[in-house]
Coordinates of C-alpha atoms in Angstrom, one line a residue:
M1 CA 45.4 -76.5 -42.6
V2 CA 46.0 -78.4 -39.3
A3 CA 43.4 -77.3 -36.7
F4 CA 44.7 -77.0 -33.2
P5 CA 42.8 -76.5 -30.0
P6 CA 43.3 -73.4 -27.8
R7 CA 46.7 -73.3 -25.9
R8 CA 46.7 -74.7 -22.4
Q9 CA 48.9 -74.5 -19.3
P10 CA 52.2 -76.4 -19.4
S11 CA 51.6 -80.1 -18.9
R12 CA 52.8 -82.7 -16.4
K13 CA 56.0 -84.7 -16.8
G14 CA 54.7 -88.2 -16.4
S15 CA 56.1 -91.3 -14.8
M16 CA 57.0 -94.7 -16.1
A17 CA 57.0 -96.5 -12.8
D18 CA 53.9 -98.6 -13.5
V19 CA 54.7 -99.4 -17.2
P20 CA 55.1 -103.2 -17.8
K21 CA 58.4 -104.5 -19.3
D22 CA 57.1 -105.1 -22.8
L23 CA 55.9 -101.5 -23.2
L24 CA 59.0 -100.1 -21.5
E25 CA 61.1 -102.0 -24.1
Q26 CA 59.0 -100.5 -26.9
I27 CA 59.4 -97.0 -25.4
K28 CA 63.2 -97.4 -25.3
E29 CA 63.1 -98.6 -29.0
L30 CA 61.0 -95.6 -30.0
E31 CA 63.4 -93.3 -28.2
R32 CA 66.2 -94.8 -30.2
L33 CA 64.3 -94.4 -33.5
F34 CA 63.0 -90.9 -33.0
T35 CA 65.8 -89.1 -31.0
V36 CA 68.0 -86.8 -33.0
D37 CA 71.2 -86.1 -31.1
Q38 CA 73.5 -83.1 -31.5
A39 CA 75.9 -84.9 -33.9
K40 CA 73.1 -85.8 -36.2
L41 CA 71.7 -82.3 -36.1
K42 CA 75.1 -80.9 -37.2
E43 CA 75.4 -83.6 -39.9
V44 CA 72.0 -82.7 -41.3
T45 CA 72.7 -79.0 -41.2
E46 CA 76.1 -79.4 -43.1
R47 CA 74.3 -81.3 -45.8
F48 CA 71.5 -78.7 -45.9
V49 CA 74.1 -75.9 -46.5
K50 CA 75.4 -77.8 -49.5
E51 CA 71.9 -78.4 -50.9
L52 CA 70.9 -74.8 -50.6
A53 CA 74.0 -73.8 -52.6
K54 CA 73.3 -76.5 -55.2
G55 CA 69.8 -75.2 -55.6
L56 CA 71.1 -71.8 -56.6
S57 CA 73.4 -73.2 -59.2
V58 CA 72.7 -73.4 -62.9
E59 CA 72.3 -77.2 -62.7
G60 CA 69.9 -76.9 -59.7
G61 CA 69.3 -79.6 -57.1
N62 CA 66.6 -81.1 -54.8
I63 CA 65.8 -77.7 -53.2
P64 CA 64.4 -75.5 -55.9
M65 CA 65.7 -72.2 -54.4
N66 CA 63.3 -70.1 -56.6
P67 CA 64.3 -66.5 -57.2
T68 CA 61.2 -64.3 -56.4
W69 CA 62.3 -61.0 -58.0
V70 CA 61.6 -59.3 -54.7
M71 CA 64.7 -57.1 -54.8
G72 CA 65.3 -55.8 -51.3
Y73 CA 63.4 -55.0 -48.1
P74 CA 60.9 -52.2 -47.5
D75 CA 62.3 -49.2 -45.7
G76 CA 59.1 -48.5 -43.7
N77 CA 58.3 -45.4 -45.7
E78 CA 56.1 -47.1 -48.3
T79 CA 52.6 -45.6 -48.5
G80 CA 49.4 -46.2 -50.5
T81 CA 46.4 -48.5 -50.8
F82 CA 46.9 -52.1 -52.0
L83 CA 44.9 -55.3 -52.3
A84 CA 46.2 -58.7 -51.3
L85 CA 44.7 -62.0 -52.3
D86 CA 45.7 -65.1 -50.3
M87 CA 44.7 -68.4 -51.9
G88 CA 45.1 -71.2 -49.4
G89 CA 43.9 -74.8 -49.2
T90 CA 40.8 -74.0 -47.1
N91 CA 40.0 -70.3 -47.6
L92 CA 40.4 -67.4 -50.0
R93 CA 41.3 -64.2 -48.2
V94 CA 41.0 -60.7 -49.7
C95 CA 42.6 -57.8 -47.9
E96 CA 42.9 -54.1 -48.4
I97 CA 46.0 -52.7 -46.8
I98 CA 46.7 -49.0 -46.4
L99 CA 50.4 -48.3 -45.7
I100 CA 50.2 -45.1 -43.7
E101 CA 52.7 -42.3 -43.1
E102 CA 54.0 -43.7 -39.7
K103 CA 57.0 -45.8 -40.4
G104 CA 56.3 -49.5 -40.4
E105 CA 52.6 -49.0 -39.7
F106 CA 49.5 -50.1 -41.7
D107 CA 45.7 -50.5 -41.5
I108 CA 44.0 -53.6 -42.8
I109 CA 40.4 -54.7 -43.7
Q110 CA 39.8 -58.2 -44.8
S111 CA 37.2 -60.8 -45.7
K112 CA 37.4 -64.6 -46.0
Y113 CA 35.6 -66.8 -48.5
R114 CA 35.4 -70.6 -48.3
M115 CA 37.3 -72.4 -51.1
P116 CA 34.8 -74.9 -52.3
E117 CA 36.1 -78.5 -52.4
E118 CA 34.7 -79.1 -55.9
L119 CA 36.9 -76.2 -57.3
K120 CA 40.1 -78.0 -56.2
T121 CA 39.6 -80.7 -58.8
G122 CA 37.3 -78.8 -61.2
E123 CA 38.0 -76.8 -64.3
S124 CA 40.7 -74.1 -64.5
E125 CA 38.3 -71.4 -65.6
E126 CA 35.9 -72.1 -62.7
L127 CA 38.7 -71.5 -60.2
W128 CA 39.7 -68.1 -61.6
E129 CA 36.1 -67.0 -62.1
Y130 CA 35.4 -67.8 -58.4
I131 CA 38.5 -65.8 -57.2
A132 CA 37.4 -62.8 -59.4
D133 CA 33.9 -63.0 -58.0
C134 CA 35.2 -62.8 -54.4
L135 CA 37.4 -59.9 -55.3
Q136 CA 34.4 -58.1 -56.9
Q137 CA 32.2 -58.7 -53.8
F138 CA 35.0 -57.3 -51.6
I139 CA 35.6 -54.2 -53.6
E140 CA 31.8 -53.4 -54.0
Y141 CA 31.2 -53.9 -50.3
H142 CA 34.1 -51.8 -49.0
H143 CA 34.2 -49.1 -51.6
D144 CA 30.4 -48.5 -51.8
V145 CA 30.3 -47.1 -55.4
E146 CA 27.7 -47.7 -58.1
D147 CA 30.3 -48.1 -60.9
L148 CA 33.6 -49.9 -60.3
Q149 CA 35.1 -47.9 -63.1
Q150 CA 35.1 -44.9 -60.9
I151 CA 37.8 -46.4 -58.7
D152 CA 41.5 -46.0 -59.7
K153 CA 43.1 -49.3 -60.5
L154 CA 44.3 -50.9 -57.2
P155 CA 47.7 -52.7 -57.2
L156 CA 47.3 -56.3 -56.0
G157 CA 49.8 -58.7 -54.5
F158 CA 48.6 -62.3 -55.1
T159 CA 49.8 -64.9 -52.6
F160 CA 49.8 -68.1 -54.6
S161 CA 51.4 -70.6 -52.3
F162 CA 52.1 -73.3 -54.7
P163 CA 55.6 -74.1 -56.2
V164 CA 56.1 -71.8 -59.2
T165 CA 58.9 -70.9 -61.5
Q166 CA 59.1 -67.1 -61.9
D167 CA 61.0 -65.4 -64.7
Y168 CA 59.2 -62.2 -63.6
I169 CA 57.6 -61.1 -60.3
D170 CA 54.2 -60.6 -62.1
N171 CA 54.0 -64.1 -63.5
G172 CA 54.4 -67.7 -62.3
V173 CA 54.5 -71.0 -64.1
L174 CA 52.9 -73.6 -61.8
Q175 CA 55.4 -76.5 -61.2
R176 CA 52.8 -78.7 -59.5
W177 CA 49.6 -78.5 -57.4
T178 CA 49.8 -79.2 -53.7
K179 CA 47.3 -78.8 -50.7
G180 CA 44.7 -81.1 -52.3
F181 CA 44.4 -79.2 -55.6
D182 CA 44.5 -81.2 -58.8
I183 CA 43.1 -79.0 -61.6
A184 CA 44.0 -80.3 -65.1
G185 CA 45.7 -78.1 -67.6
V186 CA 47.3 -75.6 -65.2
E187 CA 50.6 -77.3 -64.3
G188 CA 53.3 -76.0 -66.6
K189 CA 51.4 -72.9 -67.4
D190 CA 51.7 -69.2 -66.3
V191 CA 48.8 -68.6 -63.9
A192 CA 49.0 -64.8 -64.2
P193 CA 47.2 -64.5 -67.6
L194 CA 44.5 -67.0 -66.4
F195 CA 43.8 -64.8 -63.4
E196 CA 44.0 -61.5 -65.3
A197 CA 41.5 -62.8 -67.9
A198 CA 39.0 -63.3 -65.2
L199 CA 39.6 -59.8 -63.8
E200 CA 39.3 -58.3 -67.3
K201 CA 36.0 -60.2 -68.0
R202 CA 34.5 -58.3 -65.0
K203 CA 36.2 -55.0 -65.7
L204 CA 37.6 -55.0 -62.1
P205 CA 39.8 -52.0 -61.1
V206 CA 42.7 -54.3 -60.2
K207 CA 46.2 -54.6 -61.6
L208 CA 48.4 -57.6 -60.7
S209 CA 51.6 -56.2 -59.4
A210 CA 53.2 -59.3 -57.8
L211 CA 52.7 -63.0 -57.6
I212 CA 54.3 -64.2 -54.3
N213 CA 54.7 -67.2 -52.0
D214 CA 53.4 -66.9 -48.4
T215 CA 56.9 -67.6 -47.1
T216 CA 58.4 -64.7 -49.1
G217 CA 55.6 -62.5 -47.8
T218 CA 56.3 -63.6 -44.2
L219 CA 60.0 -62.5 -44.7
I220 CA 59.0 -59.1 -46.1
A221 CA 56.2 -58.3 -43.7
S222 CA 58.2 -59.3 -40.6
H223 CA 61.2 -57.2 -41.7
Y224 CA 58.8 -54.2 -42.2
T225 CA 58.0 -54.1 -38.5
D226 CA 61.3 -55.5 -37.2
D227 CA 64.4 -54.8 -39.3
T228 CA 66.4 -57.5 -37.6
M229 CA 64.2 -60.2 -39.3
Q230 CA 66.4 -61.9 -41.9
I231 CA 64.6 -65.2 -42.5
G232 CA 60.9 -66.0 -43.0
C233 CA 59.7 -69.5 -42.2
I234 CA 56.5 -71.5 -42.3
F235 CA 56.0 -74.5 -40.0
G236 CA 52.4 -75.7 -40.6
T237 CA 50.8 -78.2 -42.9
G238 CA 54.0 -77.9 -44.9
C239 CA 57.4 -76.3 -44.2
N240 CA 59.4 -73.7 -46.1
A241 CA 61.8 -70.7 -45.7
A242 CA 62.8 -67.5 -47.6
Y243 CA 65.7 -65.2 -47.1
M244 CA 67.6 -62.4 -49.0
E245 CA 70.5 -63.5 -51.1
N246 CA 72.9 -61.5 -53.2
C247 CA 72.4 -61.8 -57.0
G248 CA 76.1 -62.6 -57.4
S249 CA 75.5 -65.8 -55.3
V250 CA 72.8 -67.0 -57.6
P251 CA 74.5 -68.5 -60.7
K252 CA 71.2 -69.5 -62.3
I253 CA 70.3 -65.8 -62.9
A254 CA 73.8 -64.7 -64.1
E255 CA 72.4 -64.1 -67.6
Y256 CA 70.5 -61.1 -66.3
N257 CA 73.8 -59.3 -65.5
L258 CA 72.5 -57.8 -62.3
P259 CA 74.8 -56.1 -59.8
P260 CA 76.4 -58.8 -57.7
D261 CA 75.5 -57.1 -54.4
M262 CA 71.9 -56.4 -55.4
P263 CA 69.6 -58.3 -53.0
I264 CA 67.0 -60.8 -54.2
A265 CA 64.6 -62.9 -52.0
I266 CA 64.9 -66.6 -52.5
N267 CA 61.9 -68.9 -51.8
C268 CA 63.7 -72.1 -50.8
E269 CA 60.9 -74.6 -51.0
Y270 CA 63.2 -76.7 -48.8
G271 CA 60.6 -79.3 -47.9
A272 CA 62.4 -81.2 -50.7
F273 CA 65.7 -81.3 -48.8
D274 CA 67.4 -84.7 -48.9
N275 CA 65.1 -86.3 -51.4
E276 CA 68.0 -88.6 -52.1
H277 CA 67.7 -89.9 -48.5
V278 CA 71.4 -89.4 -47.7
V279 CA 71.3 -87.9 -44.2
L280 CA 67.8 -87.5 -42.7
P281 CA 67.3 -90.1 -39.8
R282 CA 64.3 -91.8 -41.4
T283 CA 62.5 -94.5 -39.4
P284 CA 60.6 -97.4 -41.1
Y285 CA 57.4 -95.4 -40.4
D286 CA 58.8 -92.4 -42.4
V287 CA 59.5 -94.8 -45.3
I288 CA 55.9 -96.0 -45.2
I289 CA 54.6 -92.4 -45.3
D290 CA 56.8 -91.6 -48.3
E291 CA 55.9 -94.8 -50.2
D292 CA 52.2 -94.4 -49.6
S293 CA 52.1 -90.7 -50.5
P294 CA 50.8 -89.3 -53.8
R295 CA 54.4 -88.3 -54.7
P296 CA 56.9 -90.9 -53.3
G297 CA 60.6 -89.7 -53.2
Q298 CA 59.6 -86.0 -53.0
Q299 CA 59.4 -83.6 -50.0
A300 CA 61.5 -85.8 -47.8
F301 CA 62.2 -83.2 -45.2
E302 CA 58.6 -82.0 -45.1
K303 CA 57.3 -85.5 -44.5
M304 CA 59.4 -85.7 -41.3
I305 CA 58.5 -82.3 -39.7
A306 CA 55.2 -80.9 -41.2
G307 CA 51.9 -80.9 -39.4
L308 CA 50.2 -83.0 -42.2
Y309 CA 52.4 -86.0 -41.3
L310 CA 52.9 -85.9 -37.5
G311 CA 49.5 -87.5 -36.7
E312 CA 50.0 -90.2 -39.4
L313 CA 53.5 -91.1 -38.0
F314 CA 51.9 -91.5 -34.6
R315 CA 49.1 -93.7 -36.0
L316 CA 51.5 -95.9 -37.9
V317 CA 53.5 -96.6 -34.8
L318 CA 50.5 -97.5 -32.7
V319 CA 49.1 -99.9 -35.4
D320 CA 52.5 -101.6 -35.7
L321 CA 52.8 -102.1 -31.9
H322 CA 49.2 -103.4 -31.7
D323 CA 49.9 -105.9 -34.5
N324 CA 53.1 -107.1 -32.7
K325 CA 52.2 -110.3 -30.9
H326 CA 55.0 -109.6 -28.3
V327 CA 53.4 -106.3 -27.3
K328 CA 50.2 -105.9 -25.3
L329 CA 48.7 -102.7 -26.7
F330 CA 44.9 -102.2 -26.9
E331 CA 44.5 -105.9 -26.4
N332 CA 41.2 -107.5 -27.6
Q333 CA 39.9 -104.1 -28.9
D334 CA 38.8 -103.2 -32.4
I335 CA 41.3 -100.7 -33.7
G336 CA 39.4 -100.2 -37.0
K337 CA 39.3 -96.4 -36.6
L338 CA 43.0 -96.3 -35.8
R339 CA 43.7 -98.2 -39.1
E340 CA 42.2 -95.4 -41.2
A341 CA 45.1 -93.6 -42.9
Y342 CA 45.4 -89.9 -42.0
S343 CA 42.6 -90.1 -39.5
L344 CA 44.8 -88.3 -36.9
D345 CA 46.4 -84.9 -37.4
A346 CA 49.0 -82.9 -35.4
S347 CA 46.3 -81.5 -33.2
F348 CA 45.7 -85.0 -31.7
L349 CA 49.4 -85.1 -30.6
S350 CA 49.1 -81.5 -29.4
M351 CA 46.2 -82.5 -27.1
I352 CA 48.1 -85.5 -25.7
E353 CA 51.2 -83.3 -24.9
E354 CA 49.0 -80.7 -23.2
D355 CA 47.2 -83.2 -20.9
P356 CA 48.0 -81.7 -17.4
F357 CA 46.8 -84.6 -15.3
E358 CA 49.1 -87.2 -13.8
N359 CA 46.8 -90.0 -14.7
L360 CA 46.5 -88.7 -18.3
S361 CA 42.7 -88.7 -18.0
E362 CA 42.2 -86.3 -20.8
T363 CA 44.3 -88.4 -23.1
G364 CA 42.2 -91.4 -22.1
E365 CA 39.0 -89.5 -23.0
L366 CA 40.5 -88.4 -26.3
F367 CA 41.2 -92.0 -27.3
Q368 CA 37.8 -93.1 -26.2
R369 CA 36.1 -90.2 -28.1
E370 CA 38.1 -90.2 -31.3
L371 CA 39.2 -93.8 -31.7
K372 CA 36.7 -95.8 -29.5
L373 CA 39.7 -97.3 -27.6
K374 CA 39.9 -97.8 -23.9
A375 CA 43.5 -97.3 -23.0
N376 CA 45.0 -98.2 -19.6
K377 CA 47.6 -96.0 -17.7
P378 CA 50.7 -97.8 -19.1
E379 CA 49.3 -97.6 -22.7
L380 CA 48.6 -93.9 -22.2
E381 CA 52.2 -93.4 -20.9
L382 CA 53.5 -95.0 -24.1
C383 CA 51.3 -92.8 -26.2
R384 CA 52.3 -89.7 -24.3
R385 CA 56.0 -90.5 -24.8
L386 CA 55.5 -91.3 -28.5
A387 CA 53.8 -87.9 -29.0
E388 CA 56.7 -86.1 -27.3
L389 CA 59.2 -88.0 -29.4
I390 CA 57.5 -87.2 -32.7
G391 CA 56.9 -83.5 -31.8
T392 CA 60.4 -83.1 -30.5
R393 CA 62.0 -84.6 -33.6
A394 CA 60.0 -82.3 -35.8
A395 CA 61.0 -79.2 -33.9
R396 CA 64.7 -80.2 -33.7
L397 CA 64.9 -81.1 -37.4
S398 CA 63.1 -77.8 -38.4
A399 CA 66.0 -75.9 -36.7
C400 CA 68.4 -77.4 -39.2
G401 CA 66.9 -75.4 -42.1
V402 CA 67.2 -72.2 -40.2
A403 CA 70.8 -73.0 -39.0
A404 CA 71.8 -73.9 -42.6
I405 CA 70.6 -70.5 -44.0
C406 CA 72.5 -68.7 -41.1
K407 CA 75.6 -70.7 -41.8
K408 CA 75.4 -70.1 -45.6
K409 CA 74.9 -66.4 -45.2
N410 CA 77.3 -66.1 -42.1
I411 CA 74.4 -64.6 -40.1
Q412 CA 75.6 -64.3 -36.5
S413 CA 72.6 -62.6 -35.0
C414 CA 69.1 -62.0 -36.3
H415 CA 65.4 -62.6 -35.7
V416 CA 63.6 -65.2 -37.7
G417 CA 59.9 -64.7 -38.5
A418 CA 57.9 -67.9 -38.3
D419 CA 54.3 -68.6 -39.1
G420 CA 52.1 -71.7 -39.4
S421 CA 49.9 -73.8 -37.2
V422 CA 52.6 -76.1 -35.9
F423 CA 54.9 -73.2 -34.8
N424 CA 52.0 -71.2 -33.4
R425 CA 50.0 -73.9 -31.7
Y426 CA 52.0 -77.1 -31.1
P427 CA 53.2 -77.2 -27.5
H428 CA 56.9 -76.6 -26.8
F429 CA 57.7 -76.4 -30.6
K430 CA 59.5 -73.1 -30.3
A431 CA 61.5 -74.1 -27.2
R432 CA 62.6 -77.4 -28.7
G433 CA 63.6 -75.7 -31.9
A434 CA 65.6 -73.1 -30.0
Q435 CA 67.4 -75.8 -28.0
A436 CA 68.4 -77.5 -31.3
L437 CA 69.7 -74.2 -32.7
R438 CA 71.9 -73.8 -29.6
E439 CA 73.3 -77.3 -30.1
I440 CA 73.9 -76.9 -33.9
L441 CA 75.6 -73.4 -33.6
D442 CA 77.4 -74.1 -30.3
W443 CA 76.3 -71.0 -28.5
P444 CA 77.7 -70.4 -25.0
K445 CA 75.4 -71.2 -22.1
G446 CA 73.8 -68.6 -20.0
K447 CA 73.6 -65.9 -22.7
R448 CA 70.7 -64.7 -24.8
D449 CA 70.3 -66.6 -28.1
P450 CA 71.7 -64.5 -30.9
I451 CA 69.3 -66.0 -33.4
D452 CA 65.7 -66.0 -32.2
I453 CA 62.7 -67.5 -33.9
Q454 CA 59.6 -65.3 -33.3
A455 CA 56.0 -65.1 -34.4
A456 CA 55.9 -63.5 -37.9
E457 CA 53.8 -60.7 -39.3
D458 CA 50.9 -61.5 -41.7
G459 CA 52.9 -62.6 -44.8
S460 CA 50.1 -63.5 -47.1
G461 CA 48.2 -60.3 -46.6
V462 CA 50.5 -57.4 -45.5
G463 CA 53.6 -59.1 -47.1
A464 CA 51.8 -59.4 -50.4
A465 CA 50.8 -55.7 -50.3
L466 CA 54.3 -54.6 -49.4
I467 CA 55.8 -56.6 -52.3
A468 CA 53.3 -54.9 -54.6
A469 CA 54.4 -51.5 -53.2
L470 CA 58.1 -52.4 -53.6
T471 CA 57.6 -53.6 -57.2
I472 CA 55.9 -50.3 -58.2
K473 CA 58.6 -48.4 -56.4
R474 CA 61.3 -50.2 -58.4
V475 CA 59.5 -49.5 -61.7
K476 CA 59.4 -45.8 -60.8
A477 CA 63.1 -45.9 -60.0
G478 CA 63.9 -47.5 -63.4
N479 CA 64.9 -50.9 -62.0
H480 CA 62.9 -53.3 -64.2
A481 CA 64.7 -56.5 -63.4
G482 CA 62.3 -59.4 -63.3
I483 CA 59.2 -57.3 -64.1
R484 CA 57.3 -58.2 -67.2
N485 CA 54.5 -55.6 -67.5
T486 CA 56.3 -52.5 -66.4
E487 CA 53.9 -50.1 -68.1
G488 CA 50.9 -51.8 -66.4
M489 CA 52.4 -51.2 -63.0
L490 CA 52.0 -47.4 -63.1

């Protein structure tokens, strides 16, 4: 996860009056490279709509558009006690969520456990054993019973935020590891039995009701508290969106013969948009990031907007300018630390953009502290402008995915629930994204935006519990579509 500092007051605008000609020329060139105008936003969005539709087709496309088997929204009247397990790249979070009688209300208790680095590249069994150990500790602590067998089996929603193929809501075949995980022998396998075996070994009073992605959870949790929410998004280390589609518009599940108007949540995994590099305005620096990444040619959209890559883009530009003999940047200084790949993350840009001082003194201190570089005022002005350009481009492109879903579904007005460190903590991200939506969708000036991106509810905790509740509710109603272990749900 990208770590951001606390939010600050709005920053100053800056002045280029004292920037020498060579740096001014470079700033103009950077503005040309990183600026995404209205025409390009619209072009990207139109291509996006086509790729979303292609992903739902039998043939498939770059964007996986994974059916989640979450068949509809909660109505706010769900009740009961549920566990939620959230497996992220840094922490493992265990929650107990009580859905209470008041519509759209809930109580939550939770604990976090560190995800040991050695587990991420260790043995498969060690991972599931550790997760089961954490669950056991949580249940024993919060339920205060001598014998766990005294507890009725608790339904669990498991937020497993890695790309999976799901033929059922209670299973998931791992397509590939992300977020620094690389455990042999799991890709291509159903992770549900591996997890359930570890639960059974400890005789834990837990039944897996749903395996979900955090983005789908964000959609469901946000709609639970605000029924105008129709899209869930993540803008953090990665990027993604989920929305509710009609089964009749998903040709790749036609064999199930589901009612065409029955809703089904789609986990887009749209970081893979434009992997063919047809429309995204990639710079030479974006090309380097892709070619040097563990998986070149994949996640093209994500590599231009996600927090994991913003700092690296910034670093690559500065190294390139320093090495250009026609540009005087950090002259006669050792830029060894700046040459270290991925040594800067999005929080570095965030701090630059939030520097409130006219002389950019805090940015100067940041460069001295983190990179051992003494930057003069013109150099700081260039760095400030570069951070603004990269941050603005990310926000503007991120709006294309939201606009594409709205266009595909003909959504004229809704709330969008967004989560993730970049959305929540990067300065001006929300405002820049909103401006891009206005330009793409041609809204009249002076009126309230009909589509508004807002902070989401807790998708990986509350969302997972709600999806477990919805799945059990469906089984009781006799709707078994996309549920493997129907008997075990009750």
